[in-house]
Coordinates of C-alpha atoms in Angstrom, one line a residue:
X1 CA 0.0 0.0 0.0
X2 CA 1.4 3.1 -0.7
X3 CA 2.2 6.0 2.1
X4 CA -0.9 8.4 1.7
X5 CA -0.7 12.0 3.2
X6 CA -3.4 12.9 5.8
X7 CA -4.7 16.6 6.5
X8 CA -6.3 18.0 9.9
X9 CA -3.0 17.7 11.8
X10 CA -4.0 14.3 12.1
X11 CA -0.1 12.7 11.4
X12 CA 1.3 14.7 14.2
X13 CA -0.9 12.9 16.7
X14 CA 0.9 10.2 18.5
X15 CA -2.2 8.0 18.1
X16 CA -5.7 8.6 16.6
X17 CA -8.7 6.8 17.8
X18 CA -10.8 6.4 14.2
X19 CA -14.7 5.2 14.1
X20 CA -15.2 3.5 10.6
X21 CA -19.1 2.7 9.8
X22 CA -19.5 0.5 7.1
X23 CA -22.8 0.3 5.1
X24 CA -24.5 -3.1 4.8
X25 CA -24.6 -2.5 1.3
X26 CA -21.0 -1.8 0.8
X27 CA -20.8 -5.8 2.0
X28 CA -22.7 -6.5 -1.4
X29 CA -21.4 -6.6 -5.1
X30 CA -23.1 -5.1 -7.8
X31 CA -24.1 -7.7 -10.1
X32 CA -22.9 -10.5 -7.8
X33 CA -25.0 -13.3 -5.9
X34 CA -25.5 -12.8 -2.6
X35 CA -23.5 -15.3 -0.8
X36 CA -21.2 -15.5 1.8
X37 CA -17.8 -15.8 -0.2
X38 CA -19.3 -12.6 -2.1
X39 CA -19.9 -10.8 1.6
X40 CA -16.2 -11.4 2.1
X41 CA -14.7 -10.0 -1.1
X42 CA -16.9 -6.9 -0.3
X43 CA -15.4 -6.9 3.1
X44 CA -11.7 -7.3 1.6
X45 CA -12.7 -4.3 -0.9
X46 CA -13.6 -1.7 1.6
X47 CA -11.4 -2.6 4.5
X48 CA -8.3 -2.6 2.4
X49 CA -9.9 1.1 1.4
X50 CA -9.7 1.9 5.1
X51 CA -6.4 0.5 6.0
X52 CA -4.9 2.2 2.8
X53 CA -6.4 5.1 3.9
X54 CA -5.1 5.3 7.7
X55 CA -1.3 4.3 6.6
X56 CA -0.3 7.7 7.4
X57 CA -1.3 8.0 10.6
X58 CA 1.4 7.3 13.3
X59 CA -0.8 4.9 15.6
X60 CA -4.1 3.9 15.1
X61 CA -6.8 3.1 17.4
X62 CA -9.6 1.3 14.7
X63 CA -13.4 0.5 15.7
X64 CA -15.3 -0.8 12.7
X65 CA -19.4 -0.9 12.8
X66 CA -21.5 -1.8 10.2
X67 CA -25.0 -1.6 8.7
X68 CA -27.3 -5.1 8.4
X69 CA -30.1 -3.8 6.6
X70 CA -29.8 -6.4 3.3
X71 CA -28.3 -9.0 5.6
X72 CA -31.1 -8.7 8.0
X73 CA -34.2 -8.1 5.5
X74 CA -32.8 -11.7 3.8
X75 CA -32.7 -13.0 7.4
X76 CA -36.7 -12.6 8.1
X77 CA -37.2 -13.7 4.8
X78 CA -35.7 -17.2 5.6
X79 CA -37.7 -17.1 9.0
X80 CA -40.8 -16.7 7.3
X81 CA -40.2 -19.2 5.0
X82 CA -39.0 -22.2 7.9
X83 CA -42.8 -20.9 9.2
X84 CA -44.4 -21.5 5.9
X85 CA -42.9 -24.8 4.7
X86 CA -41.5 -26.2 8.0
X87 CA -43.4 -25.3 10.6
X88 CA -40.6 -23.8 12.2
X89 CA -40.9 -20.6 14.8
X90 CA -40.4 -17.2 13.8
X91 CA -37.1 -16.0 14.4
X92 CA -37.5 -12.1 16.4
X93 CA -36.3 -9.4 14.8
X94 CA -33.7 -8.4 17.6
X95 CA -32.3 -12.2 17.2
X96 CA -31.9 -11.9 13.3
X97 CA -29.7 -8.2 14.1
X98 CA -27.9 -10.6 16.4
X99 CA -27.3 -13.3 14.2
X100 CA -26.1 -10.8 11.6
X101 CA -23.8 -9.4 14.3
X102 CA -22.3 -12.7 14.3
X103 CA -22.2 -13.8 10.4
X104 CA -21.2 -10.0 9.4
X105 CA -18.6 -10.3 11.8
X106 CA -17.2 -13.2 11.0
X107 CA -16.6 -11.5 7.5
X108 CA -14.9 -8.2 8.7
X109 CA -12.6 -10.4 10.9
X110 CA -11.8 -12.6 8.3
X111 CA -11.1 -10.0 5.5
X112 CA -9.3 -7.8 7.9
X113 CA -6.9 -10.6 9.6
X114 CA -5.9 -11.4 5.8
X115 CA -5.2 -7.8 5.2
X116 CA -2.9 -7.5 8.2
X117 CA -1.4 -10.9 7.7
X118 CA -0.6 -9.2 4.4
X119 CA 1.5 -6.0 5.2
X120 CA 4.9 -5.9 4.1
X121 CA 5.8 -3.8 7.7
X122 CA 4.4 -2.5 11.1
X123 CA 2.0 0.7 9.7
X124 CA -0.1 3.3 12.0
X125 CA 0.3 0.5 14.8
X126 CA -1.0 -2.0 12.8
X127 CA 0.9 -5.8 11.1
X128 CA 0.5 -9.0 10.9
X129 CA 0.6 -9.7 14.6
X130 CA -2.5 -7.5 15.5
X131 CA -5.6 -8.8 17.0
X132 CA -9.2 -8.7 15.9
X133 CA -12.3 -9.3 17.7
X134 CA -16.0 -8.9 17.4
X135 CA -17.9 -7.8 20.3
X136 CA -21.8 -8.8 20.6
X137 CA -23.7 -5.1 21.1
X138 CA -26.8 -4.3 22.6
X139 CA -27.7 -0.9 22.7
X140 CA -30.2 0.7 24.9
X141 CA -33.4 2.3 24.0
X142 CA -36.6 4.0 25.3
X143 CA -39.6 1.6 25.3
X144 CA -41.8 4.7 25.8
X145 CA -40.4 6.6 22.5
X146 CA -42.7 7.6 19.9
X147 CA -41.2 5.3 17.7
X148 CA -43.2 2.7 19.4
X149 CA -46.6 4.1 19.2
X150 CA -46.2 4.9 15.6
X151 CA -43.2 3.1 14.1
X152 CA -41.4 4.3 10.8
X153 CA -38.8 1.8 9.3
X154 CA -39.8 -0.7 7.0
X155 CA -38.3 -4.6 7.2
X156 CA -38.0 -7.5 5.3
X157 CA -40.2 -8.2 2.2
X158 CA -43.2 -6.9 0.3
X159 CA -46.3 -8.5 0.7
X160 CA -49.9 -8.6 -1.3
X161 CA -52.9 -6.7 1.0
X162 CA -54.4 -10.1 1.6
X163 CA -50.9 -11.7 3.6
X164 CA -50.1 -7.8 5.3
X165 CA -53.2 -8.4 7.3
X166 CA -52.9 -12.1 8.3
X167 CA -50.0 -10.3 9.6
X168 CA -51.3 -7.9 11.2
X169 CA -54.1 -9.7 13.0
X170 CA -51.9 -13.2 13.8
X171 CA -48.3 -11.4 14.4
X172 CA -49.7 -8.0 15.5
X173 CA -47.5 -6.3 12.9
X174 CA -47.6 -3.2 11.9
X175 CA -48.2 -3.0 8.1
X176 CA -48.2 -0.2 5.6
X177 CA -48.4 0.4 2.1
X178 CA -45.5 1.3 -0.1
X179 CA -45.4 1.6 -4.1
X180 CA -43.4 -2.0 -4.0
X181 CA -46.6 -3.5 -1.6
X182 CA -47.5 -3.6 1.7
X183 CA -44.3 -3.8 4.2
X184 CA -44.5 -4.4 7.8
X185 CA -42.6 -1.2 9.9
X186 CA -40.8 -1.1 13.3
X187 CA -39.7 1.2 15.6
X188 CA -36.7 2.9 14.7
X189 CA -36.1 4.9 18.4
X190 CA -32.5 6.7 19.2
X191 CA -29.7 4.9 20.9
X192 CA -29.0 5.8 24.4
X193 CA -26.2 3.6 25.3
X194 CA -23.7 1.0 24.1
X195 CA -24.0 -1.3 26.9
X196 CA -20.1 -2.8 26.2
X197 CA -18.7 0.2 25.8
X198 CA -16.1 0.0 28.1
X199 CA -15.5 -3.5 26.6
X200 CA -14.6 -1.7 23.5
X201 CA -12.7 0.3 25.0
X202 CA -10.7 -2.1 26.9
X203 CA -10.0 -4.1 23.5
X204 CA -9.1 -0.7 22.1
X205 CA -6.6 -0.1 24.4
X206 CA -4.8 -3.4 24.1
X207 CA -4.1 -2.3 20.7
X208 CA -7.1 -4.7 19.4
X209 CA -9.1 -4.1 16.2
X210 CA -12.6 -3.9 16.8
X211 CA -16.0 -5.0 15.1
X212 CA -18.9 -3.6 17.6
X213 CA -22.3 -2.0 17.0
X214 CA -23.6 -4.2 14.4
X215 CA -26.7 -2.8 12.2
X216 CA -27.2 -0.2 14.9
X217 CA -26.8 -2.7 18.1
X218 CA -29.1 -5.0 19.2
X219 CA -32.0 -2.8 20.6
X220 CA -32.6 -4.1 24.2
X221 CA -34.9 -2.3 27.5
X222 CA -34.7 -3.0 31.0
X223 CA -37.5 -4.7 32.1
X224 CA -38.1 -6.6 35.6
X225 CA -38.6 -10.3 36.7
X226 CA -41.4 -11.0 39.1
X227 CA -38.8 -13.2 41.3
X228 CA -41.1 -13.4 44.1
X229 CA -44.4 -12.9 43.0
X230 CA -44.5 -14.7 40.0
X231 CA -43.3 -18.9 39.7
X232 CA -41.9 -18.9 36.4
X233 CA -40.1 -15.7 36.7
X234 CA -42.1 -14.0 34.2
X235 CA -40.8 -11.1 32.5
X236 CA -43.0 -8.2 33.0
X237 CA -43.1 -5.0 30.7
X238 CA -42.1 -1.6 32.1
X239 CA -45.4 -0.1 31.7
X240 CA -46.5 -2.5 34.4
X241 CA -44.0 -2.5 36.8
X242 CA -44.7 -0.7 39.3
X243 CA -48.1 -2.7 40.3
X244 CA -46.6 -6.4 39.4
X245 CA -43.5 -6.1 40.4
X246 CA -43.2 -6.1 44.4
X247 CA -39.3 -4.1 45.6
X248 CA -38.0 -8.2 45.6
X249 CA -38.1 -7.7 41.8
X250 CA -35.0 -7.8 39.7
X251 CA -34.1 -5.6 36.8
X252 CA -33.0 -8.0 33.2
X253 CA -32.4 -6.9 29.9
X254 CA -34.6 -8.0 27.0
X255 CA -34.2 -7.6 23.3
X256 CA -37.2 -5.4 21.5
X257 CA -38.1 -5.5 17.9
X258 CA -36.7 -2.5 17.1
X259 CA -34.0 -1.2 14.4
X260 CA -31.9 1.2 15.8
X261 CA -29.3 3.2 13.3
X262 CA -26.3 2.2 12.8
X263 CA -24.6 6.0 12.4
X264 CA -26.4 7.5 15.0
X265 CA -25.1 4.1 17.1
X266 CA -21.9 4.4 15.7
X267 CA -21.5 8.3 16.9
X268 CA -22.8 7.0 20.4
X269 CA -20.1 4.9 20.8
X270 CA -17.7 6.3 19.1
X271 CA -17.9 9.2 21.8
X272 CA -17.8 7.0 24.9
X273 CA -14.4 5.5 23.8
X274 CA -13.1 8.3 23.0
X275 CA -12.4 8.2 19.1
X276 CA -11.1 11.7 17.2
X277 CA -12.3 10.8 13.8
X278 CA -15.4 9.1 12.7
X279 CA -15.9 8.4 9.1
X280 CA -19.4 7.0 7.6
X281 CA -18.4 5.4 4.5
X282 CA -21.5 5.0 2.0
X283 CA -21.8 4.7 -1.5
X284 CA -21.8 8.3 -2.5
X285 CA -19.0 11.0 -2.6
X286 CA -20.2 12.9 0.4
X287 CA -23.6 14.7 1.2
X288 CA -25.3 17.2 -1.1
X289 CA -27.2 20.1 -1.3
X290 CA -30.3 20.9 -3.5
X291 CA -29.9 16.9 -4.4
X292 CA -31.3 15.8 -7.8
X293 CA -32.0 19.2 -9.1
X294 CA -29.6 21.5 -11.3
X295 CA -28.2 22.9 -8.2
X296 CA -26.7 19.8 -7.2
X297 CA -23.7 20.5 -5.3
X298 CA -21.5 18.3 -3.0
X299 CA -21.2 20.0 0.9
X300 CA -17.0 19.6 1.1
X301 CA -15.2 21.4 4.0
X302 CA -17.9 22.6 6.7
X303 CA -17.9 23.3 10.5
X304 CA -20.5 21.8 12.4
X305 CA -22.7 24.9 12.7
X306 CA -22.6 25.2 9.2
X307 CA -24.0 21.9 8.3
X308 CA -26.3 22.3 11.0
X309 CA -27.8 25.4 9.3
X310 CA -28.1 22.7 6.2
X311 CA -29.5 20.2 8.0
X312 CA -32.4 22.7 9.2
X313 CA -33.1 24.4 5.6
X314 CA -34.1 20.4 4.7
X315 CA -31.3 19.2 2.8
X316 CA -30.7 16.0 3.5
X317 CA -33.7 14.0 3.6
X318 CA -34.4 11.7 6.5
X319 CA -34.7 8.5 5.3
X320 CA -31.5 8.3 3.5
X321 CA -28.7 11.1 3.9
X322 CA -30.5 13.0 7.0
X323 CA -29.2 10.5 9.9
X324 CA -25.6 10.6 8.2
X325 CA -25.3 14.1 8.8
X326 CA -26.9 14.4 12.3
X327 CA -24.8 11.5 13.5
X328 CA -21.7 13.4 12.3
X329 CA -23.0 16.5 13.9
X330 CA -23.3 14.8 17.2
X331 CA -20.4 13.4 16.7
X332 CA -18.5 16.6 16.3
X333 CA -20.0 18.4 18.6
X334 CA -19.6 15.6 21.6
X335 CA -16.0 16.2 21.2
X336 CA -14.8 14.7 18.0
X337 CA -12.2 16.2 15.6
X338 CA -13.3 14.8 12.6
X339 CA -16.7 13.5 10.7
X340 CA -16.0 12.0 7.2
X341 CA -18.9 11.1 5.0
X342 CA -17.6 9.8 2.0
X343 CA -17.2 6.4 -0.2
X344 CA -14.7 3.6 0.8
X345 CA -12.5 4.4 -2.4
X346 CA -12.3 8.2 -1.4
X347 CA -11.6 8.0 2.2
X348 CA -7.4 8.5 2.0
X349 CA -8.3 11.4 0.2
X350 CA -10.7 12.7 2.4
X351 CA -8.2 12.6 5.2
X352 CA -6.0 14.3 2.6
X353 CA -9.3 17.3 3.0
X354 CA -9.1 16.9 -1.1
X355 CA -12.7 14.8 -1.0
X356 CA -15.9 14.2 0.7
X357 CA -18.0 16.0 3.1
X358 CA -15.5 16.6 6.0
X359 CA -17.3 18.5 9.1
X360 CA -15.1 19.9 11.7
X361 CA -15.7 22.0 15.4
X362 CA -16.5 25.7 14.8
X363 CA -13.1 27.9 15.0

């Protein structure tokens, strides 16, 4: 790989702590079959991108997340067909963002312990010798968000009217119409914390490379078990706590079927262990202004406040680029030096400040 340059007074830092979010479609191949061997050539693409890109840095402190949204949709899909044909249970949807954890995983660490094992020498801390490990992540959310009285994000696959409300009245799923068919929606509420962060941290420090925060995190609430007052030890929901649940109670913590971002997770976490840099790599150049229209025009260098003004004139829409920026925002203005959104192919050149949208703290 050759020596890249790196802008922001990054390379005069004895060691950088860099947040890397992956899209779950930058694990796919245009054109290619979906499979597993695929998934890893993906991987091997983009992370040889990324380590490329960080060869100038001194010391390098590297936390990878990635998105699930193809892995996860395909995931359901094979649940719902083990109900049809085998009369298997459904699989939840907070245990398919787990298993995806797992199998997504498995690909980054693959793809990026042949990259290392690759190097000709030691660069920005990182060779042959350097560990990598996944790390299971739940992430906390609000069970009393808005999100769960009127959920927004759409999962798995499209279905005729007829199927949506089987659905609806034998699953209790919510449904709605889109122009593909009808699609059932979950909550999509905001992360409030990475409950192995200082795990990550920990690893980090060791010099580890980490895979954390999976599709967003596994979105999990604390709940109580009747230890007392009920045999089984039932799990009772927090709406109905207080009058089931006598002070002998214990507190657990149970997944929810829930998606919860994976930039807004990634920014969450990224701030609690500390990382300088974050960078959202996705398959566009960067985020743009006035997109679609004549005025097109990519948003390059920009302090926080700036893109904030953006973000607030309706830019950046919120089902696509919208949660890109505000996780960047947050991001910056939690402490971070650097928010990169960008594609894998561009990002040494984005830490060269020649590409991408790169948002940094107001002077």
């Amino acid at each position: 790989m050759n020596k890249e340059k790196v802008a922001f007074g990054l390379d005069e830092l004895e060691e950088v702590s860099v947040a890397v979010a992956l899209g779950g479609h930058a694990l796919r191949r245009e054109g290619c079959a979906e499979t597993y061997a695929e998934q890893k050539l993906a991987a091997r693409t983009v992370l040889g991108d990324v380590l490329r890109a960080l060869g100038a840095l001194r010391k390098v402190r590297l936390l990878v997340t990635h998105g699930n949204g193809p892995q996860v949709g395909t995931g359901l899909q094979r649940s719902e067909l083990g109900v049809q044909h085998a009369a298997l249970a459904p699989v939840p949807l907070h245990a398919c963002v787990a298993e995806s954890q797992g199998g997504i995983g498995f690909s980054l660490e693959s793809a990026l312990r042949e990259l290392l094992a690759a190097m000709p020498a030691r660069r920005a801390g990182l060779s042959a010798g350097t560990q990598v490990a996944t790390v299971l992540t739940t992430v906390l959310v609000d069970a009393q968000h808005a999100e769960f009285r009127e959920p927004s994000k759409p999962v798995g696959g499209c279905m005729d009217a007829a199927t949506a409300e089987r659905m609806r009245t034998e699953r209790g799923w919510v449904m709605r119409e889109t122009l593909s068919g009808w699609r059932r929606v979950v909550p999509s509420p905001p992360p409030h914390a990475v409950q192995q962060a200082a795990v990550v941290r920990t690893l980090l420090d060791a010099g580890v490379v980490v895979v954390a925060a999976g599709g967003g995190g596994i979105p999990v609430c604390v709940e109580k078990v009747c230890s007392a007052g009920s045999p089984d030890g039932t799990v009772t929901s927090t709406a109905a706590v207080d009058e089931q649940v006598d002070d002998r109670g214990v507190e657990c913590v149970v997944g929810v079927d829930a998606v919860v971002d994976k930039d807004r997770a990634t920014a969450l976490l990224a701030g609690q262990v500390d990382a300088k840099v974050m960078a959202v790599l996705t398959p566009v150049d960067g985020a743009f202004i006035h997109y679609g229209t004549e005025k097109q025009t990519m948003v390059g260098r920009v302090t926080v406040s700036e893109l904030e003004q953006l973000l607030e004139r309706g830019h950046f829409p919120k089902g696509s680029m919208g949660p890109k920026v505000e996780s960047a925002i947050a991001f910056v203005r939690g402490g971070g030096s650097l928010a990169i959104i960008t594609r894998p192919s561009l990002f040494a050149d984005a830490l060269a400040d020649r590409a991408g949208t790169r948002v940094i703290p107001d002077c």
